[in-house]
Tab-separated table of C-alpha atoms and ligand atoms in Angstrom:
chain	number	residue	atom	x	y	z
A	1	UNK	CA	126.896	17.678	67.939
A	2	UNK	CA	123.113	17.529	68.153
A	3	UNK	CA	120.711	20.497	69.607
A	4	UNK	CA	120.227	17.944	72.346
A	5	UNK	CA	123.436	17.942	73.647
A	6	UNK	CA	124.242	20.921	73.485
A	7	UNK	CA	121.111	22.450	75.571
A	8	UNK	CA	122.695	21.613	78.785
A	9	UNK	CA	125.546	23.555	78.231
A	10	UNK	CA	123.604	26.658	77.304
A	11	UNK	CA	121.268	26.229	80.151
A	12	UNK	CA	124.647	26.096	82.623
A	13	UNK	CA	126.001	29.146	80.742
A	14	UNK	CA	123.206	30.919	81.303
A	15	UNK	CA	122.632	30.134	84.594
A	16	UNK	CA	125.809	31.204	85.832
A	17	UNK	CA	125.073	34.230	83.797
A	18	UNK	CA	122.388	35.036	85.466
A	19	UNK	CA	123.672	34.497	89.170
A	20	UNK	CA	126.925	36.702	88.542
A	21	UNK	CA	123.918	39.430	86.906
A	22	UNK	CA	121.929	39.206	90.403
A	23	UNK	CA	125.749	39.597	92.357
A	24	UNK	CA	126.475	42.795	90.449
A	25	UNK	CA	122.221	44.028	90.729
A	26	UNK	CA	122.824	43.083	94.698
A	27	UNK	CA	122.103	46.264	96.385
A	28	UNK	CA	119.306	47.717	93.997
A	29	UNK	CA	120.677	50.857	91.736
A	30	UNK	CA	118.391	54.165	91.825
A	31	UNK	CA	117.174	55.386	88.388
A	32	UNK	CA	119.256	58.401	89.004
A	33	UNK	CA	121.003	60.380	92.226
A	34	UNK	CA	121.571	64.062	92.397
A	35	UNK	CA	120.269	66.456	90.509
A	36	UNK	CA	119.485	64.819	87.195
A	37	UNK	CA	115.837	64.027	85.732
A	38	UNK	CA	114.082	60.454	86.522
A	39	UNK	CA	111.618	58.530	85.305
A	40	UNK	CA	107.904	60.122	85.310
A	41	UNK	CA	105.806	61.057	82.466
A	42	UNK	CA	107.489	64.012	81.575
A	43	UNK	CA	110.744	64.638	82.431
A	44	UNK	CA	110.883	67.080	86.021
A	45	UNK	CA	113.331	70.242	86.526
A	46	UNK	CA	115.398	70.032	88.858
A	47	UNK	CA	113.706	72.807	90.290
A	48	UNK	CA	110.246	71.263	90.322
A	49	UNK	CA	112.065	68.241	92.132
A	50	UNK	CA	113.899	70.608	94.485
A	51	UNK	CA	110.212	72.381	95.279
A	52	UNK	CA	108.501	68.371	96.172
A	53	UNK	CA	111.757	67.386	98.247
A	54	UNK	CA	111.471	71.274	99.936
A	55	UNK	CA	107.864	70.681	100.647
A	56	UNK	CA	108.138	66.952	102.364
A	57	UNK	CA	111.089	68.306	104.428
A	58	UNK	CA	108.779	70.916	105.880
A	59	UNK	CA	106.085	68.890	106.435
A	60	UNK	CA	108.447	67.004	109.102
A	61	UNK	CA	107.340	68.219	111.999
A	62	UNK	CA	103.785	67.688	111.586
A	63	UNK	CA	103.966	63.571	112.290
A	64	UNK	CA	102.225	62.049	114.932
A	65	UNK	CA	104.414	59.962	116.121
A	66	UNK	CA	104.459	59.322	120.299
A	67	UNK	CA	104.807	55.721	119.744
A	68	UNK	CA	107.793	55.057	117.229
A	69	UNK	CA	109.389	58.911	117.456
A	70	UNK	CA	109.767	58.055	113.968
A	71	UNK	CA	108.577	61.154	111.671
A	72	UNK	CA	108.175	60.398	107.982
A	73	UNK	CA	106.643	63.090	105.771
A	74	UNK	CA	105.409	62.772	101.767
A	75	UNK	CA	104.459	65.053	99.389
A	76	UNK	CA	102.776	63.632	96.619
A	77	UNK	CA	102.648	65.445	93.055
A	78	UNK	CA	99.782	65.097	90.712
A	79	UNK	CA	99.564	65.189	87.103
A	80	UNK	CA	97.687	68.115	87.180
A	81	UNK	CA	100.509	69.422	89.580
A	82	UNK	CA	98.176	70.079	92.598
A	83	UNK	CA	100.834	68.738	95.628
A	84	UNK	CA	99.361	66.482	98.426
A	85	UNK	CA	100.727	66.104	101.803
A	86	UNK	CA	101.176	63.234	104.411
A	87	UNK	CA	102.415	62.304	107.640
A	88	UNK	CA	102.501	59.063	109.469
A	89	UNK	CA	99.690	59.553	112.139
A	90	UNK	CA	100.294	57.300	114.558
A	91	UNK	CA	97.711	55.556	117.182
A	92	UNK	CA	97.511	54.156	121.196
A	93	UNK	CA	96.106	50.947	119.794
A	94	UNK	CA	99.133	50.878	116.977
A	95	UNK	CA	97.578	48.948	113.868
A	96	UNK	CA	94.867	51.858	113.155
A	97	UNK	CA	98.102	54.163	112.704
A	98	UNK	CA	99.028	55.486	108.912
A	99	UNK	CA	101.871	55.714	106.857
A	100	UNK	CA	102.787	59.372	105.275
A	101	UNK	CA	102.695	57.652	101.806
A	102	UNK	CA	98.997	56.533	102.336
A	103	UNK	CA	98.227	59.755	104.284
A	104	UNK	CA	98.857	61.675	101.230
A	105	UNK	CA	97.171	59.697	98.951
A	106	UNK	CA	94.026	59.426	100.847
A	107	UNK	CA	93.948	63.350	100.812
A	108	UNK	CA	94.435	63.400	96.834
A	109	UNK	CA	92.236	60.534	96.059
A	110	UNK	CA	88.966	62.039	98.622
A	111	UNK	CA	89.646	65.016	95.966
A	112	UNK	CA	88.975	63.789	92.821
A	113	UNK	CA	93.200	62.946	91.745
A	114	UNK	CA	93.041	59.772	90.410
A	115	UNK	CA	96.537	60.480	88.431
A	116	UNK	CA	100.143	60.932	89.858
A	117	UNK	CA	103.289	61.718	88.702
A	118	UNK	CA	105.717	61.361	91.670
A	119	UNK	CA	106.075	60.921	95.350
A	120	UNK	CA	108.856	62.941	97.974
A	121	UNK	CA	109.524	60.620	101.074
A	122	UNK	CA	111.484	61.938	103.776
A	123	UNK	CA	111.695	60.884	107.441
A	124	UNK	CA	113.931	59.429	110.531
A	125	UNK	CA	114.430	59.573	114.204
A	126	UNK	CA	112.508	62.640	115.834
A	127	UNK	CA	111.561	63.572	112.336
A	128	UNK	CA	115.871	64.018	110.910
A	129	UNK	CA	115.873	62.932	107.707
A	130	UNK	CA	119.075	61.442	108.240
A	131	UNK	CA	118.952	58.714	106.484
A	132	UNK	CA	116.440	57.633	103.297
A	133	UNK	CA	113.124	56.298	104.458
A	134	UNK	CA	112.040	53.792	101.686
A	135	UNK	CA	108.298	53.286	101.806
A	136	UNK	CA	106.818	49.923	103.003
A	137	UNK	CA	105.313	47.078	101.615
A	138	UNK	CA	101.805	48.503	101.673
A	139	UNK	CA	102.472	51.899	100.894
A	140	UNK	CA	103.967	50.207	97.353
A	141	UNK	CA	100.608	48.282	97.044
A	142	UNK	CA	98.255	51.217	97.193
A	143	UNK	CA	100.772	53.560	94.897
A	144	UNK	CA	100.234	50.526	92.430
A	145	UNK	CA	96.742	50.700	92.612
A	146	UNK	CA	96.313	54.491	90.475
A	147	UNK	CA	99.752	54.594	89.647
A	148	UNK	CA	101.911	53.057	85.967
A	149	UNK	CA	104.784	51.249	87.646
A	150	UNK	CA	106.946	52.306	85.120
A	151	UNK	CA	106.393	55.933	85.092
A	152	UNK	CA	105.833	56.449	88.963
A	153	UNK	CA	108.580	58.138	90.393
A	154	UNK	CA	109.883	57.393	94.426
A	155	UNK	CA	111.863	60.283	95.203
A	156	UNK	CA	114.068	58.999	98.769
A	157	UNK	CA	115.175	62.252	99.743
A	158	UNK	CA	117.685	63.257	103.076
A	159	UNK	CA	117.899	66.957	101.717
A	160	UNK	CA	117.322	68.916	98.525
A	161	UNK	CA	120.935	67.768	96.721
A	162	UNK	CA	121.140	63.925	98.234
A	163	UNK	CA	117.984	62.045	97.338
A	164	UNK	CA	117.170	58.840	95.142
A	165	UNK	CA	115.054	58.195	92.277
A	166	UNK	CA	113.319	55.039	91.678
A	167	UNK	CA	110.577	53.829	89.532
A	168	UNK	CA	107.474	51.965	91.526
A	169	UNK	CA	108.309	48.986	88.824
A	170	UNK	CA	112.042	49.181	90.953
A	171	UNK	CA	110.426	48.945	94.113
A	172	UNK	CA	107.308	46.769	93.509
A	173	UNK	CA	108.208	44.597	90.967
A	174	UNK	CA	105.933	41.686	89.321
A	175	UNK	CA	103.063	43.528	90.764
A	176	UNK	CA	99.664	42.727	91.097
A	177	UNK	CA	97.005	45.337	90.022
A	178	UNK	CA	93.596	46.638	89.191
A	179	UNK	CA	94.309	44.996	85.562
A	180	UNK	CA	94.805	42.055	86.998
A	181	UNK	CA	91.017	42.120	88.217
A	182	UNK	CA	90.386	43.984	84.205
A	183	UNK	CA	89.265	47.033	86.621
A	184	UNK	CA	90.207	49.988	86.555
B	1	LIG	N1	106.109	54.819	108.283
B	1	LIG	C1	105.621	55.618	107.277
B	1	LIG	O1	104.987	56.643	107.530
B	1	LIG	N2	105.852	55.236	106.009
B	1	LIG	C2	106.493	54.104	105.637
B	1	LIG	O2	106.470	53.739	104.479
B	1	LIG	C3	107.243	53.353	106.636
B	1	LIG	C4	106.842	53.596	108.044
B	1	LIG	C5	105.805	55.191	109.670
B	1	LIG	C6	104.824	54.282	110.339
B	1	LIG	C7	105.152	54.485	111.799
B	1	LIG	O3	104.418	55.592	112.271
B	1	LIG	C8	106.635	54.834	111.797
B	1	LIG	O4	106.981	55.151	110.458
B	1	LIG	C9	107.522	53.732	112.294
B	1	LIG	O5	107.280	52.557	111.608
């Protein structure tokens, strides 16, 4: 048989390889769960991890939040291991209100960080982590903008022992970036 006829048959083959792939992806797989080390540029302790998760739980209760009663609190680790804040600050005319994620970077970026390692997001109802709190759409796009998407590390954390790893790369994937523009 020539190449010719035969290409079809690959190209069904691997299509239905790649549809029963995306089945068994459905439902996107962390980089790790529990106490194990994740992705990042150097490979975090579990106690350094258990400190960033600590610190973003604590920072709970300092949301403003009247609106949504929705408390999310980050805390954002640099490579020179100075630890950023954030809270979602919420506002009476809604779309001038902030996201924890881009609270925290704000702070670390108006002081000089331009490098990061990993981020802690924690957050629910009336500020009970109860759940995890991924971060949205444009909280991704501005962690993209000073962060490698493969080494950037989202930490999804409901306590200390039960939180989620995931690369930025996992979360924002085929991203556009400041290389894009050649910046940066
Ligand atoms: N929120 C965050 O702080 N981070 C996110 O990534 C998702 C949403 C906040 C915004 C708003 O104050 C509240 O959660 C409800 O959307």
């Amino acid at each position: 048989m020539c190449r010719g006829s035969l290409f079809p048959l690959f190209k069904g083959l691997a299509y239905i390889i790649m549809v029963a792939e995306q089945q068994a992806g459905a439902g996107l797989e962390a980089v790790s769960e529990g106490p194990v080390p994740g992705p990042g540029r150097r490979r975090r302790g579990n106690l350094e991890r258990e400190l960033l998760i600590q610190t973003a739980l604590d920072g709970l209760g300092r949301s403003y939040a009247p609106y949504s009663h929705f408390h999310v609190s980050a805390a954002l680790l640099c490579r020179d291991g100075k630890v950023y804040t954030g809270n979602n600050i919420e506002n009476a005319a809604y779309s001038p209100g902030i996201c924890a994620e881009r609270c925290a970077f704000a702070k670390a970026v108006s002081e000089g960080e331009r490098e990061f390692e990993a981020i802690v997001i924690c957050g629910g109802p009336d500020g009970k982590a109860g759940d995890y709190c991924p971060p949205c759409g444009v909280c991704r796009q501005v962690m993209r903008e000073f962060c490698n998407p493969d080494l950037f590390c989202i930490i999804l954390a409901k306590s200390a022992e039960e939180y989620r790893e995931y690369s930025l790369a996992q979360l924002l994937p085929e991203s556009f970036g400041p290389d894009h523009l050649g910046g940066a």
